[in-house]
GROMACS .gro file of C-alpha atoms in nm:
model
  275
    1MET     CA    1   1.305  -1.455   1.879
    2ARG     CA    2   1.444  -1.685   1.612
    3SER     CA    3   1.269  -1.642   1.275
    4SER     CA    4   1.268  -1.892   0.991
    5VAL     CA    5   1.136  -1.766   0.655
    6GLU     CA    6   1.001  -2.065   0.468
    7ILE     CA    7   0.803  -2.162   0.156
    8TYR     CA    8   0.544  -2.440   0.136
    9ASN     CA    9   0.447  -2.606  -0.192
   10ILE     CA   10   0.083  -2.721  -0.192
   11VAL     CA   11   0.148  -2.970  -0.474
   12THR     CA   12   0.453  -3.152  -0.336
   13ARG     CA   13   0.362  -3.074   0.029
   14GLU     CA   14   0.724  -2.991   0.093
   15THR     CA   15   0.868  -2.698   0.288
   16ARG     CA   16   1.198  -2.530   0.216
   17VAL     CA   17   1.383  -2.277   0.432
   18VAL     CA   18   1.477  -1.951   0.260
   19TRP     CA   19   1.655  -1.773   0.545
   20GLN     CA   20   1.690  -1.790   0.923
   21THR     CA   21   1.787  -1.521   1.173
   22GLU     CA   22   1.811  -1.464   1.546
   23ARG     CA   23   1.594  -1.153   1.519
   24LEU     CA   24   1.227  -1.094   1.459
   25VAL     CA   25   1.113  -1.068   1.096
   26GLU     CA   26   0.756  -1.094   0.969
   27ALA     CA   27   0.499  -1.113   0.694
   28PRO     CA   28   0.660  -1.226   0.364
   29ASN     CA   29   0.514  -1.108   0.032
   30PHE     CA   30   0.617  -1.270  -0.298
   31SER     CA   31   0.745  -1.045  -0.575
   32ARG     CA   32   0.543  -1.059  -0.896
   33ASP     CA   33   0.825  -1.242  -1.076
   34GLY     CA   34   0.857  -1.491  -0.790
   35ARG     CA   35   1.227  -1.414  -0.740
   36PHE     CA   36   1.225  -1.248  -0.398
   37LEU     CA   37   1.022  -1.186  -0.085
   38VAL     CA   38   0.948  -0.861   0.098
   39ILE     CA   39   0.970  -0.890   0.476
   40ASN     CA   40   0.974  -0.645   0.766
   41GLY     CA   41   1.190  -0.632   1.077
   42GLY     CA   42   1.287  -0.363   1.325
   43GLY     CA   43   1.058  -0.107   1.160
   44LEU     CA   44   1.220  -0.148   0.818
   45LEU     CA   45   1.142  -0.343   0.500
   46TYR     CA   46   1.378  -0.578   0.320
   47ARG     CA   47   1.404  -0.764  -0.009
   48LEU     CA   48   1.501  -1.128   0.045
   49SER     CA   49   1.623  -1.315  -0.265
   50LEU     CA   50   1.510  -1.675  -0.307
   51ASP     CA   51   1.855  -1.750  -0.450
   52GLY     CA   52   2.015  -1.703  -0.108
   53GLY     CA   53   2.207  -1.427   0.065
   54GLU     CA   54   2.117  -1.167   0.325
   55PRO     CA   55   1.815  -0.937   0.300
   56VAL     CA   56   1.865  -0.597   0.136
   57GLN     CA   57   1.695  -0.297   0.293
   58ILE     CA   58   1.430  -0.114   0.089
   59ASP     CA   59   1.451   0.266   0.111
   60THR     CA   60   1.125   0.380   0.272
   61GLY     CA   61   1.236   0.738   0.341
   62PHE     CA   62   1.105   0.877   0.668
   63ALA     CA   63   0.897   0.562   0.729
   64THR     CA   64   1.117   0.375   0.976
   65LEU     CA   65   0.850   0.227   1.202
   66CYS     CA   66   0.684   0.001   0.947
   67ASN     CA   67   0.468  -0.281   1.083
   68ASN     CA   68   0.382  -0.613   0.920
   69ASP     CA   69   0.105  -0.475   0.696
   70HIS     CA   70   0.270  -0.427   0.356
   71GLY     CA   71   0.245  -0.562   0.001
   72LEU     CA   72   0.339  -0.519  -0.364
   73SER     CA   73   0.094  -0.400  -0.628
   74PRO     CA   74  -0.039  -0.647  -0.889
   75ASP     CA   75   0.201  -0.508  -1.150
   76GLY     CA   76   0.492  -0.511  -0.904
   77ARG     CA   77   0.566  -0.140  -0.946
   78LEU     CA   78   0.439  -0.007  -0.614
   79LEU     CA   79   0.468  -0.103  -0.249
   80ALA     CA   80   0.202  -0.036   0.015
   81ILE     CA   81   0.324   0.007   0.372
   82SER     CA   82   0.183   0.088   0.715
   83ASP     CA   83   0.399   0.313   0.933
   84LYS     CA   84   0.353   0.530   1.244
   85VAL     CA   85   0.649   0.772   1.237
   86GLU     CA   86   0.456   1.071   1.103
   87PHE     CA   87   0.145   1.058   1.322
   88GLY     CA   88   0.225   0.819   1.606
   89LYS     CA   89  -0.045   0.584   1.473
   90SER     CA   90  -0.037   0.341   1.182
   91ALA     CA   91  -0.096   0.519   0.851
   92ILE     CA   92  -0.105   0.374   0.499
   93TYR     CA   93   0.143   0.494   0.238
   94VAL     CA   94   0.246   0.393  -0.113
   95LEU     CA   95   0.593   0.425  -0.270
   96PRO     CA   96   0.787   0.279  -0.565
   97ALA     CA   97   0.863  -0.090  -0.516
   98GLY     CA   98   1.235  -0.022  -0.546
   99GLY     CA   99   1.220   0.240  -0.271
  100GLY     CA  100   1.148   0.611  -0.246
  101THR     CA  101   0.944   0.871  -0.064
  102PRO     CA  102   0.614   0.740   0.080
  103ARG     CA  103   0.289   0.913  -0.017
  104LEU     CA  104   0.006   0.918   0.238
  105VAL     CA  105  -0.312   0.751   0.110
  106THR     CA  106  -0.562   0.814   0.391
  107PRO     CA  107  -0.548   1.064   0.680
  108ASN     CA  108  -0.792   0.853   0.882
  109LEU     CA  109  -0.602   0.677   1.160
  110PRO     CA  110  -0.508   0.424   1.266
  111SER     CA  111  -0.524   0.226   0.941
  112TYR     CA  112  -0.354  -0.103   0.861
  113TRP     CA  113  -0.307  -0.203   0.497
  114HIS     CA  114  -0.402  -0.558   0.394
  115GLY     CA  115  -0.482  -0.599   0.024
  116TRP     CA  116  -0.465  -0.461  -0.332
  117SER     CA  117  -0.757  -0.497  -0.568
  118PRO     CA  118  -0.662  -0.708  -0.875
  119ASP     CA  119  -0.665  -0.398  -1.097
  120GLY     CA  120  -0.428  -0.218  -0.862
  121GLU     CA  121  -0.668   0.074  -0.813
  122THR     CA  122  -0.797   0.015  -0.459
  123PHE     CA  123  -0.669  -0.074  -0.112
  124ALA     CA  124  -0.855  -0.287   0.141
  125TYR     CA  125  -0.757  -0.228   0.502
  126CYS     CA  126  -0.855  -0.244   0.866
  127GLY     CA  127  -0.934   0.090   1.028
  128ILE     CA  128  -1.000   0.165   1.394
  129ARG     CA  129  -1.251   0.445   1.436
  130ASP     CA  130  -1.378   0.525   1.789
  131ASN     CA  131  -1.223   0.198   1.912
  132VAL     CA  132  -1.420  -0.006   1.654
  133PHE     CA  133  -1.233  -0.236   1.411
  134ASP     CA  134  -1.388  -0.235   1.065
  135ILE     CA  135  -1.304  -0.305   0.700
  136TYR     CA  136  -1.255  -0.015   0.460
  137THR     CA  137  -1.149   0.045   0.101
  138ILE     CA  138  -1.000   0.355  -0.060
  139PRO     CA  139  -0.860   0.445  -0.404
  140VAL     CA  140  -0.482   0.410  -0.416
  141ALA     CA  141  -0.473   0.764  -0.557
  142GLY     CA  142  -0.645   0.885  -0.239
  143GLY     CA  143  -0.995   1.008  -0.167
  144LYS     CA  144  -1.284   0.913   0.057
  145GLU     CA  145  -1.272   0.578   0.234
  146ARG     CA  146  -1.566   0.338   0.201
  147ARG     CA  147  -1.675   0.148   0.511
  148LEU     CA  148  -1.776  -0.214   0.440
  149THR     CA  149  -1.851  -0.341   0.792
  150PHE     CA  150  -2.026  -0.163   1.075
  151GLY     CA  151  -1.904  -0.275   1.414
  152GLU     CA  152  -2.041  -0.630   1.406
  153GLY     CA  153  -1.764  -0.759   1.632
  154ARG     CA  154  -1.400  -0.705   1.543
  155ASN     CA  155  -1.328  -0.708   1.167
  156ASP     CA  156  -0.974  -0.739   1.033
  157GLY     CA  157  -0.739  -0.883   0.769
  158PRO     CA  158  -0.917  -0.806   0.436
  159ASP     CA  159  -0.781  -0.953   0.112
  160TYR     CA  160  -0.932  -0.955  -0.238
  161SER     CA  161  -1.024  -1.265  -0.435
  162ALA     CA  162  -0.835  -1.304  -0.764
  163ASP     CA  163  -1.135  -1.192  -0.969
  164GLY     CA  164  -1.203  -0.893  -0.744
  165ASP     CA  165  -1.560  -1.005  -0.676
  166TRP     CA  166  -1.510  -1.058  -0.302
  167ILE     CA  167  -1.312  -0.924  -0.010
  168TYR     CA  168  -1.234  -1.192   0.248
  169PHE     CA  169  -1.178  -1.094   0.610
  170ASN     CA  170  -1.193  -1.231   0.963
  171SER     CA  171  -1.468  -1.127   1.203
  172SER     CA  172  -1.571  -1.205   1.561
  173ARG     CA  173  -1.935  -1.113   1.500
  174THR     CA  174  -2.053  -1.463   1.595
  175GLY     CA  175  -1.840  -1.471   1.912
  176ARG     CA  176  -1.538  -1.662   1.779
  177MET     CA  177  -1.311  -1.520   1.509
  178GLN     CA  178  -1.412  -1.675   1.175
  179ILE     CA  179  -1.367  -1.602   0.804
  180TRP     CA  180  -1.626  -1.399   0.615
  181ARG     CA  181  -1.643  -1.233   0.276
  182VAL     CA  182  -1.824  -0.928   0.142
  183ARG     CA  183  -1.871  -0.765  -0.197
  184PRO     CA  184  -1.651  -0.460  -0.268
  185ASP     CA  185  -1.959  -0.241  -0.227
  186GLY     CA  186  -2.025  -0.385   0.120
  187SER     CA  187  -2.316  -0.607   0.021
  188GLU     CA  188  -2.373  -0.980   0.075
  189PRO     CA  189  -2.170  -1.045   0.391
  190THR     CA  190  -2.124  -1.424   0.393
  191ARG     CA  191  -1.972  -1.652   0.653
  192ILE     CA  192  -1.707  -1.887   0.510
  193THR     CA  193  -1.575  -2.087   0.808
  194ASP     CA  194  -1.769  -2.245   1.092
  195SER     CA  195  -1.476  -2.403   1.270
  196PRO     CA  196  -1.372  -2.473   1.630
  197TYR     CA  197  -1.064  -2.253   1.570
  198GLY     CA  198  -0.998  -1.882   1.586
  199ASP     CA  199  -0.950  -1.813   1.213
  200TRP     CA  200  -0.740  -1.517   1.094
  201PHE     CA  201  -0.578  -1.364   0.785
  202PRO     CA  202  -0.758  -1.525   0.488
  203HIS     CA  203  -0.553  -1.513   0.168
  204PRO     CA  204  -0.717  -1.619  -0.162
  205SER     CA  205  -0.475  -1.780  -0.407
  206PRO     CA  206  -0.392  -1.598  -0.736
  207ASP     CA  207  -0.548  -1.880  -0.941
  208GLY     CA  208  -0.880  -1.843  -0.759
  209ARG     CA  209  -0.882  -2.202  -0.632
  210HIS     CA  210  -0.776  -2.190  -0.269
  211LEU     CA  211  -0.814  -1.995   0.052
  212LEU     CA  212  -0.529  -2.004   0.304
  213VAL     CA  213  -0.612  -1.933   0.670
  214LEU     CA  214  -0.414  -1.914   0.993
  215SER     CA  215  -0.601  -2.082   1.278
  216TYR     CA  216  -0.549  -2.046   1.652
  217ASP     CA  217  -0.703  -2.260   1.921
  218GLY     CA  218  -1.066  -2.161   1.964
  219GLU     CA  219  -1.024  -1.982   2.295
  220VAL     CA  220  -0.764  -1.741   2.153
  221PHE     CA  221  -0.935  -1.416   2.051
  222ASP     CA  222  -0.654  -1.190   1.935
  223HIS     CA  223  -0.356  -1.280   1.712
  224PRO     CA  224  -0.051  -1.314   1.941
  225ARG     CA  225   0.283  -1.440   1.816
  226ASP     CA  226   0.410  -1.709   2.051
  227LEU     CA  227   0.157  -1.990   2.015
  228ASP     CA  228   0.108  -2.318   1.837
  229VAL     CA  229  -0.109  -2.248   1.532
  230ARG     CA  230  -0.208  -2.431   1.217
  231LEU     CA  231  -0.223  -2.327   0.853
  232ARG     CA  232  -0.538  -2.449   0.682
  233LEU     CA  233  -0.625  -2.469   0.312
  234MET     CA  234  -0.980  -2.477   0.180
  235ASP     CA  235  -1.193  -2.403  -0.123
  236MET     CA  236  -1.302  -2.043  -0.176
  237ASP     CA  237  -1.640  -2.117  -0.019
  238GLY     CA  238  -1.483  -2.287   0.284
  239GLY     CA  239  -1.532  -2.643   0.163
  240ASN     CA  240  -1.270  -2.919   0.179
  241ALA     CA  241  -1.089  -2.747   0.467
  242ARG     CA  242  -0.781  -2.932   0.584
  243ILE     CA  243  -0.481  -2.866   0.805
  244LEU     CA  244  -0.158  -2.843   0.606
  245PHE     CA  245   0.070  -2.834   0.910
  246GLU     CA  246   0.112  -2.689   1.258
  247LEU     CA  247   0.386  -2.453   1.370
  248PHE     CA  248   0.494  -2.211   1.644
  249GLY     CA  249   0.387  -1.871   1.521
  250GLY     CA  250   0.084  -1.645   1.488
  251GLN     CA  251   0.137  -1.270   1.458
  252GLY     CA  252   0.389  -1.217   1.177
  253THR     CA  253   0.354  -1.563   1.026
  254MET     CA  254   0.132  -1.456   0.732
  255ASN     CA  255  -0.049  -1.131   0.810
  256VAL     CA  256  -0.059  -1.014   0.448
  257PRO     CA  257  -0.081  -1.169   0.096
  258ASN     CA  258   0.184  -1.443   0.079
  259TRP     CA  259   0.107  -1.658  -0.229
  260SER     CA  260   0.353  -1.711  -0.513
  261PRO     CA  261   0.235  -1.567  -0.847
  262ASP     CA  262   0.137  -1.912  -0.981
  263GLY     CA  263  -0.057  -2.011  -0.669
  264ALA     CA  264   0.152  -2.325  -0.614
  265GLU     CA  265   0.341  -2.198  -0.308
  266PHE     CA  266   0.311  -1.959  -0.019
  267ALA     CA  267   0.566  -1.800   0.213
  268PHE     CA  268   0.543  -1.782   0.592
  269VAL     CA  269   0.754  -1.728   0.904
  270ARG     CA  270   0.804  -1.989   1.173
  271TYR     CA  271   0.924  -1.874   1.514
  272ALA     CA  272   1.122  -2.032   1.795
  273PRO     CA  273   1.279  -1.911   2.120
  274PRO     CA  274   1.641  -1.795   2.075
  275ALA     CA  275   1.901  -2.071   2.089
   0.00000   0.00000   0.00000
């Protein structure tokens, strides 16, 4: 699979290529200073400079089967990862952003990290318990997880709004995957999109103005990689939704928070069959 790591500017509507490779890489996160991206590939994490050059591996210790659910803390000092080496199922860990020994956050498995609260104190994630996909939160320091959804369809991809008042997620509770939001205490579940698409991975912008969504054709239920998809931008309440562009992608394109710190750009991965 050929991977092209790219950045789109919502003001100029221009796309620039950061790096291309003949191997599979996924899920770019912006650093808090906007100077590099974090990506995953082959079970490892890498730092990719926006100034050019090859990616540099991040030391994740024993965690060598990392998936595409990872992200930097609001202050840029910590890195959340999801890895399955230790238990054979995805578990959430935290480690220094520069690399180090991962610390387990929740023993409940499988769990897939998706978002930091704006104050850096809480994780939002998808957990599968008794084959049910639901949204959970837990203190970064560890403790008891809080369940926010209760088996109303499949619930996945949670990410906090910039003010911390809402957690956005995608849910199939109405039959087709759409975007919803809920308060951090689990109250006020609210539907955001009512589209003909299968909407996944909502990412609120850091300036609180926009919501970025990856949309499959309506008949696609899961989030496979090798399909034509579209990236859509809308207001935080779902209004003024428009397609920015279409691409070949899906899984790995933008699973986790991917906005630049100023909210003017976002990173994504475009895929293509090998040359």
